[in-house]
PDB file of C-alpha atoms in Angstrom:
ATOM      1  CA  MET A   1     125.823  80.844  90.948  1.00  0.00           C
ATOM      2  CA  ILE A   2     127.036  83.835  92.347  1.00  0.00           C
ATOM      3  CA  GLN A   3     125.916  87.185  90.615  1.00  0.00           C
ATOM      4  CA  LEU A   4     128.107  89.872  90.302  1.00  0.00           C
ATOM      5  CA  GLY A   5     126.631  93.410  90.872  1.00  0.00           C
ATOM      6  CA  ASN A   6     123.595  92.070  92.673  1.00  0.00           C
ATOM      7  CA  TYR A   7     122.058  90.476  95.846  1.00  0.00           C
ATOM      8  CA  ASN A   8     122.856  87.154  96.980  1.00  0.00           C
ATOM      9  CA  THR A   9     121.997  85.030  99.821  1.00  0.00           C
ATOM     10  CA  LEU A  10     124.799  82.727 100.661  1.00  0.00           C
ATOM     11  CA  GLU A  11     125.724  80.521 103.548  1.00  0.00           C
ATOM     12  CA  ILE A  12     128.462  81.538 105.925  1.00  0.00           C
ATOM     13  CA  LEU A  13     130.910  78.588 105.765  1.00  0.00           C
ATOM     14  CA  ARG A  14     133.729  79.745 108.147  1.00  0.00           C
ATOM     15  CA  GLU A  15     135.101  82.605 110.092  1.00  0.00           C
ATOM     16  CA  THR A  16     139.022  84.133 109.691  1.00  0.00           C
ATOM     17  CA  SER A  17     140.880  86.720 110.798  1.00  0.00           C
ATOM     18  CA  VAL A  18     139.948  89.107 107.734  1.00  0.00           C
ATOM     19  CA  GLY A  19     136.494  88.135 108.107  1.00  0.00           C
ATOM     20  CA  MET A  20     133.903  85.404 107.099  1.00  0.00           C
ATOM     21  CA  PHE A  21     133.928  83.160 104.068  1.00  0.00           C
ATOM     22  CA  LEU A  22     130.722  82.678 102.094  1.00  0.00           C
ATOM     23  CA  GLY A  23     129.633  80.511  99.466  1.00  0.00           C
ATOM     24  CA  ASP A  24     126.717  78.202  97.992  1.00  0.00           C
ATOM     25  CA  ASP A  25     126.866  75.051  95.395  1.00  0.00           C
ATOM     26  CA  ASP A  26     129.549  76.976  92.918  1.00  0.00           C
ATOM     27  CA  VAL A  27     131.536  78.967  95.095  1.00  0.00           C
ATOM     28  CA  ASP A  28     133.192  78.639  98.735  1.00  0.00           C
ATOM     29  CA  ASP A  29     135.789  81.339  98.946  1.00  0.00           C
ATOM     30  CA  LEU A  30     133.788  84.660  98.701  1.00  0.00           C
ATOM     31  CA  LEU A  31     134.788  87.199 101.332  1.00  0.00           C
ATOM     32  CA  LEU A  32     133.014  89.106 103.669  1.00  0.00           C
ATOM     33  CA  PRO A  33     135.300  91.561 105.290  1.00  0.00           C
ATOM     34  CA  THR A  34     135.372  91.623 109.083  1.00  0.00           C
ATOM     35  CA  LYS A  35     133.881  95.428 108.889  1.00  0.00           C
ATOM     36  CA  TYR A  36     130.770  94.050 107.129  1.00  0.00           C
ATOM     37  CA  ILE A  37     129.716  91.428 109.619  1.00  0.00           C
ATOM     38  CA  PRO A  38     126.622  91.792 111.348  1.00  0.00           C
ATOM     39  CA  GLU A  39     126.840  90.992 115.184  1.00  0.00           C
ATOM     40  CA  GLN A  40     124.801  88.267 115.168  1.00  0.00           C
ATOM     41  CA  ALA A  41     126.406  86.429 112.322  1.00  0.00           C
ATOM     42  CA  GLU A  42     127.160  83.033 112.996  1.00  0.00           C
ATOM     43  CA  VAL A  43     128.808  80.035 110.943  1.00  0.00           C
ATOM     44  CA  GLY A  44     125.813  77.878 108.953  1.00  0.00           C
ATOM     45  CA  ASP A  45     124.005  81.002 109.091  1.00  0.00           C
ATOM     46  CA  SER A  46     122.212  82.372 105.487  1.00  0.00           C
ATOM     47  CA  ILE A  47     122.967  85.925 104.960  1.00  0.00           C
ATOM     48  CA  GLU A  48     122.231  88.496 101.869  1.00  0.00           C
ATOM     49  CA  VAL A  49     125.031  90.354 100.423  1.00  0.00           C
ATOM     50  CA  PHE A  50     125.923  92.390  97.628  1.00  0.00           C
ATOM     51  CA  CYS A  51     128.523  90.901  95.312  1.00  0.00           C
ATOM     52  CA  TYR A  52     131.212  93.101  93.044  1.00  0.00           C
ATOM     53  CA  LEU A  53     134.753  93.364  92.378  1.00  0.00           C
ATOM     54  CA  ASP A  54     137.349  94.646  94.760  1.00  0.00           C
ATOM     55  CA  HIS A  55     140.310  96.821  94.047  1.00  0.00           C
ATOM     56  CA  GLU A  56     142.166  93.803  92.552  1.00  0.00           C
ATOM     57  CA  GLU A  57     139.152  92.798  90.802  1.00  0.00           C
ATOM     58  CA  ARG A  58     138.450  89.805  93.026  1.00  0.00           C
ATOM     59  CA  PRO A  59     134.748  88.792  93.854  1.00  0.00           C
ATOM     60  CA  ILE A  60     134.080  90.281  97.274  1.00  0.00           C
ATOM     61  CA  ALA A  61     130.893  90.565  99.589  1.00  0.00           C
ATOM     62  CA  THR A  62     129.612  93.736 101.568  1.00  0.00           C
ATOM     63  CA  THR A  63     126.286  94.237 103.256  1.00  0.00           C
ATOM     64  CA  LEU A  64     126.528  98.086 102.611  1.00  0.00           C
ATOM     65  CA  THR A  65     123.697  99.023 100.049  1.00  0.00           C
ATOM     66  CA  PRO A  66     124.599 100.391  96.399  1.00  0.00           C
ATOM     67  CA  TYR A  67     122.714 102.996  94.927  1.00  0.00           C
ATOM     68  CA  ILE A  68     122.447 101.101  91.773  1.00  0.00           C
ATOM     69  CA  LYS A  69     122.628  97.307  90.884  1.00  0.00           C
ATOM     70  CA  ARG A  70     123.320  95.341  87.651  1.00  0.00           C
ATOM     71  CA  ASN A  71     120.851  96.183  84.942  1.00  0.00           C
ATOM     72  CA  ASP A  72     119.521  98.917  86.709  1.00  0.00           C
ATOM     73  CA  PHE A  73     119.469 102.697  86.188  1.00  0.00           C
ATOM     74  CA  GLY A  74     120.519 105.389  88.713  1.00  0.00           C
ATOM     75  CA  PHE A  75     120.927 108.730  89.102  1.00  0.00           C
ATOM     76  CA  LEU A  76     124.778 109.086  90.330  1.00  0.00           C
ATOM     77  CA  ARG A  77     127.388 111.709  91.445  1.00  0.00           C
ATOM     78  CA  VAL A  78     131.242 111.650  89.562  1.00  0.00           C
ATOM     79  CA  ALA A  79     133.572 111.280  92.145  1.00  0.00           C
ATOM     80  CA  GLU A  80     136.624 111.396  90.106  1.00  0.00           C
ATOM     81  CA  VAL A  81     138.081 111.634  86.283  1.00  0.00           C
ATOM     82  CA  ASN A  82     140.925 110.316  85.111  1.00  0.00           C
ATOM     83  CA  GLU A  83     142.669 109.082  82.075  1.00  0.00           C
ATOM     84  CA  ILE A  84     140.378 105.653  82.128  1.00  0.00           C
ATOM     85  CA  GLY A  85     137.122 107.604  82.370  1.00  0.00           C
ATOM     86  CA  ALA A  86     134.951 108.345  85.281  1.00  0.00           C
ATOM     87  CA  PHE A  87     134.014 106.821  88.525  1.00  0.00           C
ATOM     88  CA  LEU A  88     130.980 107.371  90.108  1.00  0.00           C
ATOM     89  CA  ASP A  89     130.130 107.077  93.769  1.00  0.00           C
ATOM     90  CA  TRP A  90     127.749 104.079  94.060  1.00  0.00           C
ATOM     91  CA  GLY A  91     127.566 104.003  97.683  1.00  0.00           C
ATOM     92  CA  LEU A  92     130.832 101.342  97.956  1.00  0.00           C
ATOM     93  CA  GLU A  93     134.492 101.633  98.791  1.00  0.00           C
ATOM     94  CA  LYS A  94     135.370 101.150  94.904  1.00  0.00           C
ATOM     95  CA  HIS A  95     133.961 103.533  92.776  1.00  0.00           C
ATOM     96  CA  LEU A  96     131.745 102.579  89.307  1.00  0.00           C
ATOM     97  CA  LEU A  97     133.923 103.376  86.291  1.00  0.00           C
ATOM     98  CA  VAL A  98     131.896 104.763  83.236  1.00  0.00           C
ATOM     99  CA  PRO A  99     134.546 104.631  80.289  1.00  0.00           C
ATOM    100  CA  PHE A 100     134.938 107.083  77.994  1.00  0.00           C
ATOM    101  CA  ARG A 101     133.333 105.417  75.245  1.00  0.00           C
ATOM    102  CA  GLU A 102     129.936 104.986  77.304  1.00  0.00           C
ATOM    103  CA  GLN A 103     129.903 108.921  77.985  1.00  0.00           C
ATOM    104  CA  THR A 104     127.930 111.126  75.890  1.00  0.00           C
ATOM    105  CA  GLU A 105     130.058 114.340  76.832  1.00  0.00           C
ATOM    106  CA  ARG A 106     132.886 114.432  78.893  1.00  0.00           C
ATOM    107  CA  MET A 107     131.887 113.654  82.387  1.00  0.00           C
ATOM    108  CA  LYS A 108     132.636 116.275  85.187  1.00  0.00           C
ATOM    109  CA  GLU A 109     133.945 115.558  88.993  1.00  0.00           C
ATOM    110  CA  GLY A 110     131.012 116.410  91.237  1.00  0.00           C
ATOM    111  CA  HIS A 111     128.119 116.827  88.394  1.00  0.00           C
ATOM    112  CA  TRP A 112     125.357 113.988  88.546  1.00  0.00           C
ATOM    113  CA  TYR A 113     124.389 112.039  85.564  1.00  0.00           C
ATOM    114  CA  VAL A 114     121.828 109.208  84.622  1.00  0.00           C
ATOM    115  CA  VAL A 115     123.325 105.513  83.938  1.00  0.00           C
ATOM    116  CA  TYR A 116     122.760 102.086  83.657  1.00  0.00           C
ATOM    117  CA  CYS A 117     125.006  99.675  85.359  1.00  0.00           C
ATOM    118  CA  TYR A 118     125.887  95.969  83.572  1.00  0.00           C
ATOM    119  CA  LEU A 119     128.474  93.692  83.348  1.00  0.00           C
ATOM    120  CA  ASP A 120     130.780  94.463  80.300  1.00  0.00           C
ATOM    121  CA  GLU A 121     131.335  90.819  78.721  1.00  0.00           C
ATOM    122  CA  GLN A 122     135.023  91.463  77.698  1.00  0.00           C
ATOM    123  CA  SER A 123     136.103  93.048  80.908  1.00  0.00           C
ATOM    124  CA  PHE A 124     133.989  90.897  83.263  1.00  0.00           C
ATOM    125  CA  ARG A 125     133.462  94.150  85.269  1.00  0.00           C
ATOM    126  CA  LEU A 126     130.704  95.929  86.414  1.00  0.00           C
ATOM    127  CA  VAL A 127     130.757  99.176  84.357  1.00  0.00           C
ATOM    128  CA  ALA A 128     127.833 102.135  83.501  1.00  0.00           C
ATOM    129  CA  SER A 129     127.166 103.743  80.597  1.00  0.00           C
ATOM    130  CA  ALA A 130     125.723 107.328  80.242  1.00  0.00           C
ATOM    131  CA  LYS A 131     124.271 106.209  76.567  1.00  0.00           C
ATOM    132  CA  PHE A 132     121.096 104.495  78.830  1.00  0.00           C
ATOM    133  CA  LYS A 133     118.630 104.805  75.948  1.00  0.00           C
ATOM    134  CA  LYS A 134     120.399 101.642  73.858  1.00  0.00           C
ATOM    135  CA  PHE A 135     119.358  99.925  77.326  1.00  0.00           C
ATOM    136  CA  LEU A 136     115.408 100.817  76.720  1.00  0.00           C
ATOM    137  CA  LYS A 137     113.264  98.876  74.530  1.00  0.00           C
ATOM    138  CA  ASN A 138     109.868  99.585  73.833  1.00  0.00           C
ATOM    139  CA  ASP A 139     109.078  97.036  70.879  1.00  0.00           C
ATOM    140  CA  LYS A 140     107.570  94.491  73.482  1.00  0.00           C
ATOM    141  CA  LEU A 141     105.349  96.717  75.615  1.00  0.00           C
ATOM    142  CA  THR A 142     102.965  95.193  78.556  1.00  0.00           C
ATOM    143  CA  LEU A 143     101.391  98.201  79.188  1.00  0.00           C
ATOM    144  CA  ALA A 144      98.132  99.876  78.754  1.00  0.00           C
ATOM    145  CA  PRO A 145      96.689 102.866  78.912  1.00  0.00           C
ATOM    146  CA  LYS A 146      96.118 104.246  82.489  1.00  0.00           C
ATOM    147  CA  ASP A 147      98.716 101.929  83.908  1.00  0.00           C
ATOM    148  CA  GLU A 148     100.524 103.427  86.669  1.00  0.00           C
ATOM    149  CA  VAL A 149     104.221 103.030  86.152  1.00  0.00           C
ATOM    150  CA  ASP A 150     107.719 103.641  88.068  1.00  0.00           C
ATOM    151  CA  LEU A 151     109.422 106.954  86.388  1.00  0.00           C
ATOM    152  CA  LEU A 152     113.158 107.858  86.835  1.00  0.00           C
ATOM    153  CA  ILE A 153     113.474 111.514  85.106  1.00  0.00           C
ATOM    154  CA  SER A 154     116.125 111.334  82.624  1.00  0.00           C
ATOM    155  CA  ARG A 155     116.616 114.148  80.161  1.00  0.00           C
ATOM    156  CA  SER A 156     114.907 117.696  79.456  1.00  0.00           C
ATOM    157  CA  THR A 157     114.123 118.369  75.931  1.00  0.00           C
ATOM    158  CA  ASN A 158     111.936 121.111  73.941  1.00  0.00           C
ATOM    159  CA  LEU A 159     108.872 118.740  74.487  1.00  0.00           C
ATOM    160  CA  GLY A 160     109.392 117.587  77.807  1.00  0.00           C
ATOM    161  CA  PHE A 161     111.039 115.397  80.026  1.00  0.00           C
ATOM    162  CA  GLU A 162     112.012 111.994  78.919  1.00  0.00           C
ATOM    163  CA  VAL A 163     111.753 109.417  81.608  1.00  0.00           C
ATOM    164  CA  ILE A 164     112.731 105.803  82.114  1.00  0.00           C
ATOM    165  CA  VAL A 165     109.250 103.965  82.506  1.00  0.00           C
ATOM    166  CA  ASN A 166     109.299 100.669  84.657  1.00  0.00           C
ATOM    167  CA  ASN A 167     113.239 100.312  84.267  1.00  0.00           C
ATOM    168  CA  GLN A 168     112.478  98.990  80.857  1.00  0.00           C
ATOM    169  CA  HIS A 169     110.970 101.546  78.344  1.00  0.00           C
ATOM    170  CA  LEU A 170     111.502 104.958  77.281  1.00  0.00           C
ATOM    171  CA  GLY A 171     108.393 107.449  77.353  1.00  0.00           C
ATOM    172  CA  LEU A 172     107.780 111.391  77.330  1.00  0.00           C
ATOM    173  CA  VAL A 173     106.261 113.807  79.700  1.00  0.00           C
ATOM    174  CA  TYR A 174     104.766 116.890  77.989  1.00  0.00           C
ATOM    175  CA  HIS A 175     105.849 120.442  79.423  1.00  0.00           C
ATOM    176  CA  ASP A 176     102.430 121.957  79.338  1.00  0.00           C
ATOM    177  CA  GLU A 177     101.204 118.537  81.311  1.00  0.00           C
ATOM    178  CA  ILE A 178     103.415 119.104  83.916  1.00  0.00           C
ATOM    179  CA  TYR A 179     102.114 120.636  87.310  1.00  0.00           C
ATOM    180  CA  GLN A 180     104.775 119.805  89.987  1.00  0.00           C
ATOM    181  CA  PRO A 181     108.043 120.544  89.832  1.00  0.00           C
ATOM    182  CA  ILE A 182     110.577 117.721  88.760  1.00  0.00           C
ATOM    183  CA  GLN A 183     114.330 117.315  87.546  1.00  0.00           C
ATOM    184  CA  ILE A 184     116.648 114.953  86.297  1.00  0.00           C
ATOM    185  CA  GLY A 185     117.051 111.904  88.813  1.00  0.00           C
ATOM    186  CA  ASP A 186     113.746 111.932  90.378  1.00  0.00           C
ATOM    187  CA  ARG A 187     112.185 108.843  91.188  1.00  0.00           C
ATOM    188  CA  ILE A 188     108.095 109.535  90.955  1.00  0.00           C
ATOM    189  CA  LYS A 189     104.896 107.587  89.858  1.00  0.00           C
ATOM    190  CA  GLY A 190     102.961 108.368  86.721  1.00  0.00           C
ATOM    191  CA  PHE A 191     100.401 106.945  84.306  1.00  0.00           C
ATOM    192  CA  VAL A 192     100.375 105.750  80.995  1.00  0.00           C
ATOM    193  CA  LYS A 193      98.616 108.630  78.649  1.00  0.00           C
ATOM    194  CA  LYS A 194      98.818 107.241  75.246  1.00  0.00           C
ATOM    195  CA  ILE A 195     100.856 104.302  73.303  1.00  0.00           C
ATOM    196  CA  ARG A 196     101.888 105.823  69.815  1.00  0.00           C
ATOM    197  CA  SER A 197     101.591 103.636  67.022  1.00  0.00           C
ATOM    198  CA  ASP A 198     105.325 103.592  66.799  1.00  0.00           C
ATOM    199  CA  LYS A 199     105.284 102.080  70.540  1.00  0.00           C
ATOM    200  CA  LYS A 200     106.360 105.819  71.624  1.00  0.00           C
ATOM    201  CA  LEU A 201     104.612 106.108  75.416  1.00  0.00           C
ATOM    202  CA  ASP A 202     102.887 109.342  76.630  1.00  0.00           C
ATOM    203  CA  ILE A 203     103.258 109.583  80.395  1.00  0.00           C
ATOM    204  CA  ALA A 204     101.034 111.852  82.433  1.00  0.00           C
ATOM    205  CA  LEU A 205     102.079 112.704  86.351  1.00  0.00           C
ATOM    206  CA  LYS A 206      98.323 112.604  87.072  1.00  0.00           C
ATOM    207  CA  PRO A 207      95.840 109.758  86.790  1.00  0.00           C
ATOM    208  CA  ILE A 208      94.052 109.786  83.033  1.00  0.00           C
ATOM    209  CA  GLY A 209      90.628 110.566  82.377  1.00  0.00           C
ATOM    210  CA  HIS A 210      87.900 109.659  85.248  1.00  0.00           C
ATOM    211  CA  LEU A 211      90.805 108.007  87.700  1.00  0.00           C
ATOM    212  CA  ASN A 212      92.003 112.046  87.971  1.00  0.00           C
ATOM    213  CA  ILE A 213      88.611 113.267  89.382  1.00  0.00           C
ATOM    214  CA  GLU A 214      88.484 111.653  92.624  1.00  0.00           C
ATOM    215  CA  PRO A 215      92.192 112.386  94.074  1.00  0.00           C
ATOM    216  CA  SER A 216      92.053 115.786  92.503  1.00  0.00           C
ATOM    217  CA  ALA A 217      88.522 116.236  94.674  1.00  0.00           C
ATOM    218  CA  ASP A 218      90.429 114.854  97.449  1.00  0.00           C
ATOM    219  CA  LYS A 219      93.263 117.302  96.927  1.00  0.00           C
ATOM    220  CA  VAL A 220      90.864 120.414  96.968  1.00  0.00           C
ATOM    221  CA  TYR A 221      88.940 119.345  99.568  1.00  0.00           C
ATOM    222  CA  SER A 222      91.950 118.962 102.222  1.00  0.00           C
ATOM    223  CA  SER A 223      93.641 122.335 100.902  1.00  0.00           C
ATOM    224  CA  LEU A 224      89.720 123.967 101.996  1.00  0.00           C
ATOM    225  CA  VAL A 225      89.712 122.422 105.195  1.00  0.00           C
ATOM    226  CA  GLU A 226      93.509 123.670 105.718  1.00  0.00           C
ATOM    227  CA  ALA A 227      92.675 126.898 104.476  1.00  0.00           C
ATOM    228  CA  GLY A 228      89.817 127.335 107.002  1.00  0.00           C
ATOM    229  CA  GLY A 229      87.042 126.551 104.766  1.00  0.00           C
ATOM    230  CA  PHE A 230      87.514 129.230 101.990  1.00  0.00           C
ATOM    231  CA  MET A 231      89.804 129.665  99.118  1.00  0.00           C
ATOM    232  CA  ALA A 232      89.941 132.540  96.556  1.00  0.00           C
ATOM    233  CA  LEU A 233      89.275 130.211  93.950  1.00  0.00           C
ATOM    234  CA  HIS A 234      86.557 129.186  91.157  1.00  0.00           C
ATOM    235  CA  ASP A 235      85.708 128.059  88.053  1.00  0.00           C
ATOM    236  CA  LYS A 236      86.697 131.719  86.818  1.00  0.00           C
ATOM    237  CA  SER A 237      90.107 131.872  88.135  1.00  0.00           C
ATOM    238  CA  THR A 238      93.009 131.911  86.076  1.00  0.00           C
ATOM    239  CA  PRO A 239      95.414 128.724  84.973  1.00  0.00           C
ATOM    240  CA  GLU A 240      98.032 130.742  86.349  1.00  0.00           C
ATOM    241  CA  ASP A 241      96.405 131.093  89.831  1.00  0.00           C
ATOM    242  CA  ILE A 242      95.001 127.736  90.038  1.00  0.00           C
ATOM    243  CA  GLN A 243      98.419 126.149  89.329  1.00  0.00           C
ATOM    244  CA  ALA A 244     100.499 127.972  91.603  1.00  0.00           C
ATOM    245  CA  ILE A 245      97.796 127.490  94.435  1.00  0.00           C
ATOM    246  CA  MET A 246      96.584 123.922  93.932  1.00  0.00           C
ATOM    247  CA  ASN A 247      99.579 122.701  91.452  1.00  0.00           C
ATOM    248  CA  MET A 248      97.049 121.293  88.851  1.00  0.00           C
ATOM    249  CA  SER A 249      95.580 122.195  85.832  1.00  0.00           C
ATOM    250  CA  LYS A 250      92.316 124.535  85.307  1.00  0.00           C
ATOM    251  CA  LYS A 251      90.508 121.812  83.663  1.00  0.00           C
ATOM    252  CA  THR A 252      91.525 119.360  86.491  1.00  0.00           C
ATOM    253  CA  PHE A 253      90.288 121.973  89.046  1.00  0.00           C
ATOM    254  CA  LYS A 254      87.267 122.649  87.561  1.00  0.00           C
ATOM    255  CA  LYS A 255      86.344 118.822  87.492  1.00  0.00           C
ATOM    256  CA  ALA A 256      87.589 118.629  90.987  1.00  0.00           C
ATOM    257  CA  ILE A 257      85.410 121.500  92.445  1.00  0.00           C
ATOM    258  CA  GLY A 258      82.023 120.461  90.082  1.00  0.00           C
ATOM    259  CA  THR A 259      82.745 116.713  91.925  1.00  0.00           C
ATOM    260  CA  LEU A 260      83.003 118.256  95.373  1.00  0.00           C
ATOM    261  CA  TYR A 261      79.623 120.700  94.423  1.00  0.00           C
ATOM    262  CA  LYS A 262      77.563 117.740  93.377  1.00  0.00           C
ATOM    263  CA  ALA A 263      78.495 116.140  96.325  1.00  0.00           C
ATOM    264  CA  ARG A 264      77.477 118.916  98.388  1.00  0.00           C
ATOM    265  CA  LYS A 265      80.774 119.274 100.184  1.00  0.00           C
ATOM    266  CA  ILE A 266      81.412 122.798  98.771  1.00  0.00           C
ATOM    267  CA  ASP A 267      79.412 126.352  97.580  1.00  0.00           C
ATOM    268  CA  ILE A 268      80.847 128.259  94.727  1.00  0.00           C
ATOM    269  CA  GLN A 269      80.345 131.887  95.046  1.00  0.00           C
ATOM    270  CA  PRO A 270      81.716 134.877  93.005  1.00  0.00           C
ATOM    271  CA  ASN A 271      84.822 135.108  95.534  1.00  0.00           C
ATOM    272  CA  GLY A 272      85.732 131.379  95.723  1.00  0.00           C
ATOM    273  CA  ILE A 273      84.994 128.088  97.245  1.00  0.00           C
ATOM    274  CA  HIS A 274      83.242 127.574 100.419  1.00  0.00           C
ATOM    275  CA  LEU A 275      83.450 124.431 102.682  1.00  0.00           C
ATOM    276  CA  VAL A 276      79.343 123.372 103.507  1.00  0.00           C
ATOM    277  CA  ILE A 277      79.237 123.083 107.046  1.00  0.00           C
ATOM    278  CA  LYS A 278      76.703 120.417 107.673  1.00  0.00           C
ATOM    279  CA  GLU A 279      74.729 120.731 110.996  1.00  0.00           C
ATOM    280  CA  ASP A 280      73.922 117.623 113.083  1.00  0.00           C
TER     281      ASP A 280
END
């Protein structure tokens, strides 16, 4: 069965003046318009297409890649607002509707929003919702502390940034644990720091515990090499200076240079850290 709002691999059944008709065991009349047909496509070939509803609410196929698909979260721009709702640019000819009932505030043309795309069971249309939290569930977690996860930065709060974790769960990155520029809509990697008793997820942007030492040490070492073998930073430097130059906390920096010092790769002096040059 063809899935609206998703990718489908279908067979090219016949070619007409308006395009190619695709199908599977259940459908034999899904149109792929001429302008989307790959040059080498022939009748009998299998082809992967994205399926959605056209302006007349008919199922149609495209080889364009949308910015979001069904049951997924994305960060999209409002292309138009009218009496029905807001319409998002999702990379296809027909824009994606966000009904007024699915808006947390009245959306504005040209503004960007985090949304969730789903198939409305009443209208059988693909729509989006800015009330994305209701599609996130933390009651059945399969994660563990230190797990690496995919994040979508979704909202700024007084405590930090709320993040969508692995397209399924809601998490939080605290402001005082952010040592890199981030903004709503960013897709980045993160790590599970803590799973609270209420199933809320605390997320870190860097590996946890001992896993953080080696990558940070590599970063300090590479920066030292790029700087010509010397940086005016050491374990007595202020947290602000360390964050400005190395984009990491003082605690992480101290662990990193401690690792490098034990490995005899650097020398720590009052004026900063020096690269140890080993003679052959």
